[in-house]
Amino acid sequence: MLAPGEKLNLNRPRETLGVELSPLRETINRIVATGLVEMEPMRGYSVTPISVANLDEAAAFRIEPEPDALLRAMQNGVLDWESAVMGRCNGSTAR
């Protein structure tokens, strides 16, 4: 496990995985695009520091889609779908 702000040592995964440095750098650059790793010119790669604001944002990304998906399912559901959902909510196993 790497701590926020910790510098990445590319030699360790390169040796462990038996890969060349070039594809490893390409992979790390893709991870940089997700925001999990930062790249500083002349300094290398490090784990992105985390703050309460970062944590709140990550939690919001996880929480927000679920209610939206449920709302869309309810709006687009037909009567048979609604009956099946209500049956399951009431303890029925009928499909």
Short mmCIF file of C-alpha atoms in Angstrom, two decimals:
data_model
loop_
_atom_site.label_atom_id
_atom_site.label_comp_id
_atom_site.label_asym_id
_atom_site.label_seq_id
_atom_site.Cartn_x
_atom_site.Cartn_y
_atom_site.Cartn_z
CA MET A 1 0.00 0.00 0.00
CA LEU A 2 1.32 3.43 -0.90
CA ALA A 3 0.64 6.54 1.13
CA PRO A 4 -0.75 9.74 -0.42
CA GLY A 5 2.13 11.81 -1.77
CA GLU A 6 4.52 8.85 -1.78
CA LYS A 7 6.87 8.66 -4.76
CA LEU A 8 6.40 5.66 -7.05
CA ASN A 9 9.42 3.46 -7.60
CA LEU A 10 8.94 1.99 -11.09
CA ASN A 11 11.78 -0.48 -10.66
CA ARG A 12 9.87 -2.58 -8.14
CA PRO A 13 6.84 -3.37 -10.36
CA ARG A 14 9.09 -3.62 -13.42
CA GLU A 15 11.14 -6.36 -11.77
CA THR A 16 8.19 -8.07 -10.09
CA LEU A 17 6.07 -8.16 -13.25
CA GLY A 18 8.99 -8.72 -15.61
CA VAL A 19 8.03 -5.88 -17.94
CA GLU A 20 10.08 -3.26 -19.72
CA LEU A 21 10.08 0.31 -18.50
CA SER A 22 8.33 1.72 -21.60
CA PRO A 23 5.02 -0.20 -21.25
CA LEU A 24 5.09 0.39 -17.50
CA ARG A 25 5.38 4.15 -18.06
CA GLU A 26 2.50 4.00 -20.56
CA THR A 27 0.37 2.22 -17.97
CA ILE A 28 1.28 4.72 -15.26
CA ASN A 29 0.43 7.59 -17.64
CA ARG A 30 -3.03 6.10 -18.10
CA ILE A 31 -3.42 5.97 -14.34
CA VAL A 32 -2.30 9.62 -14.19
CA ALA A 33 -5.32 10.40 -16.40
CA THR A 34 -7.61 8.99 -13.68
CA GLY A 35 -6.14 11.31 -11.07
CA LEU A 36 -4.84 8.53 -8.81
CA VAL A 37 -1.21 9.27 -9.65
CA GLU A 38 0.52 12.58 -10.34
CA MET A 39 3.46 13.16 -12.65
CA GLU A 40 5.89 15.98 -12.03
CA PRO A 41 8.51 16.70 -14.70
CA MET A 42 12.03 15.90 -13.49
CA ARG A 43 10.61 14.41 -10.27
CA GLY A 44 8.66 11.39 -11.48
CA TYR A 45 5.41 9.86 -10.36
CA SER A 46 3.73 9.97 -6.95
CA VAL A 47 0.46 8.94 -5.37
CA THR A 48 -2.02 11.80 -5.53
CA PRO A 49 -2.42 13.42 -2.11
CA ILE A 50 -5.92 13.16 -0.68
CA SER A 51 -7.92 15.69 1.23
CA VAL A 52 -11.38 15.78 2.75
CA ALA A 53 -12.55 17.54 -0.44
CA ASN A 54 -11.08 14.71 -2.57
CA LEU A 55 -12.79 12.11 -0.41
CA ASP A 56 -16.11 13.97 -0.60
CA GLU A 57 -15.82 14.15 -4.39
CA ALA A 58 -15.01 10.43 -4.70
CA ALA A 59 -17.94 9.55 -2.43
CA ALA A 60 -20.28 11.75 -4.47
CA PHE A 61 -19.25 9.98 -7.68
CA ARG A 62 -20.10 6.66 -6.04
CA ILE A 63 -23.37 7.75 -4.45
CA GLU A 64 -24.95 9.94 -7.13
CA PRO A 65 -25.35 7.40 -9.96
CA GLU A 66 -27.32 4.89 -7.89
CA PRO A 67 -30.36 7.07 -7.09
CA ASP A 68 -30.31 8.37 -10.67
CA ALA A 69 -30.33 4.81 -12.02
CA LEU A 70 -33.22 3.89 -9.72
CA LEU A 71 -35.20 6.95 -10.79
CA ARG A 72 -34.67 6.11 -14.50
CA ALA A 73 -35.69 2.50 -13.87
CA MET A 74 -38.87 3.66 -12.14
CA GLN A 75 -39.69 6.14 -14.91
CA ASN A 76 -39.13 3.57 -17.66
CA GLY A 77 -40.62 0.56 -15.90
CA VAL A 78 -43.78 -1.03 -17.29
CA LEU A 79 -46.64 -2.40 -15.21
CA ASP A 80 -45.21 -5.95 -15.18
CA TRP A 81 -41.88 -4.59 -13.93
CA GLU A 82 -43.57 -2.56 -11.22
CA SER A 83 -45.61 -5.56 -10.11
CA ALA A 84 -42.46 -7.70 -9.89
CA VAL A 85 -40.66 -5.04 -7.83
CA MET A 86 -43.60 -4.60 -5.48
CA GLY A 87 -43.90 -8.37 -5.11
CA ARG A 88 -40.28 -8.61 -4.06
CA CYS A 89 -40.68 -5.70 -1.63
CA ASN A 90 -43.61 -7.48 -0.02
CA GLY A 91 -41.66 -10.71 0.41
CA SER A 92 -43.06 -12.54 -2.60
CA THR A 93 -40.69 -14.64 -4.70
CA ALA A 94 -42.94 -14.70 -7.78
CA ARG A 95 -41.32 -13.58 -10.97
#
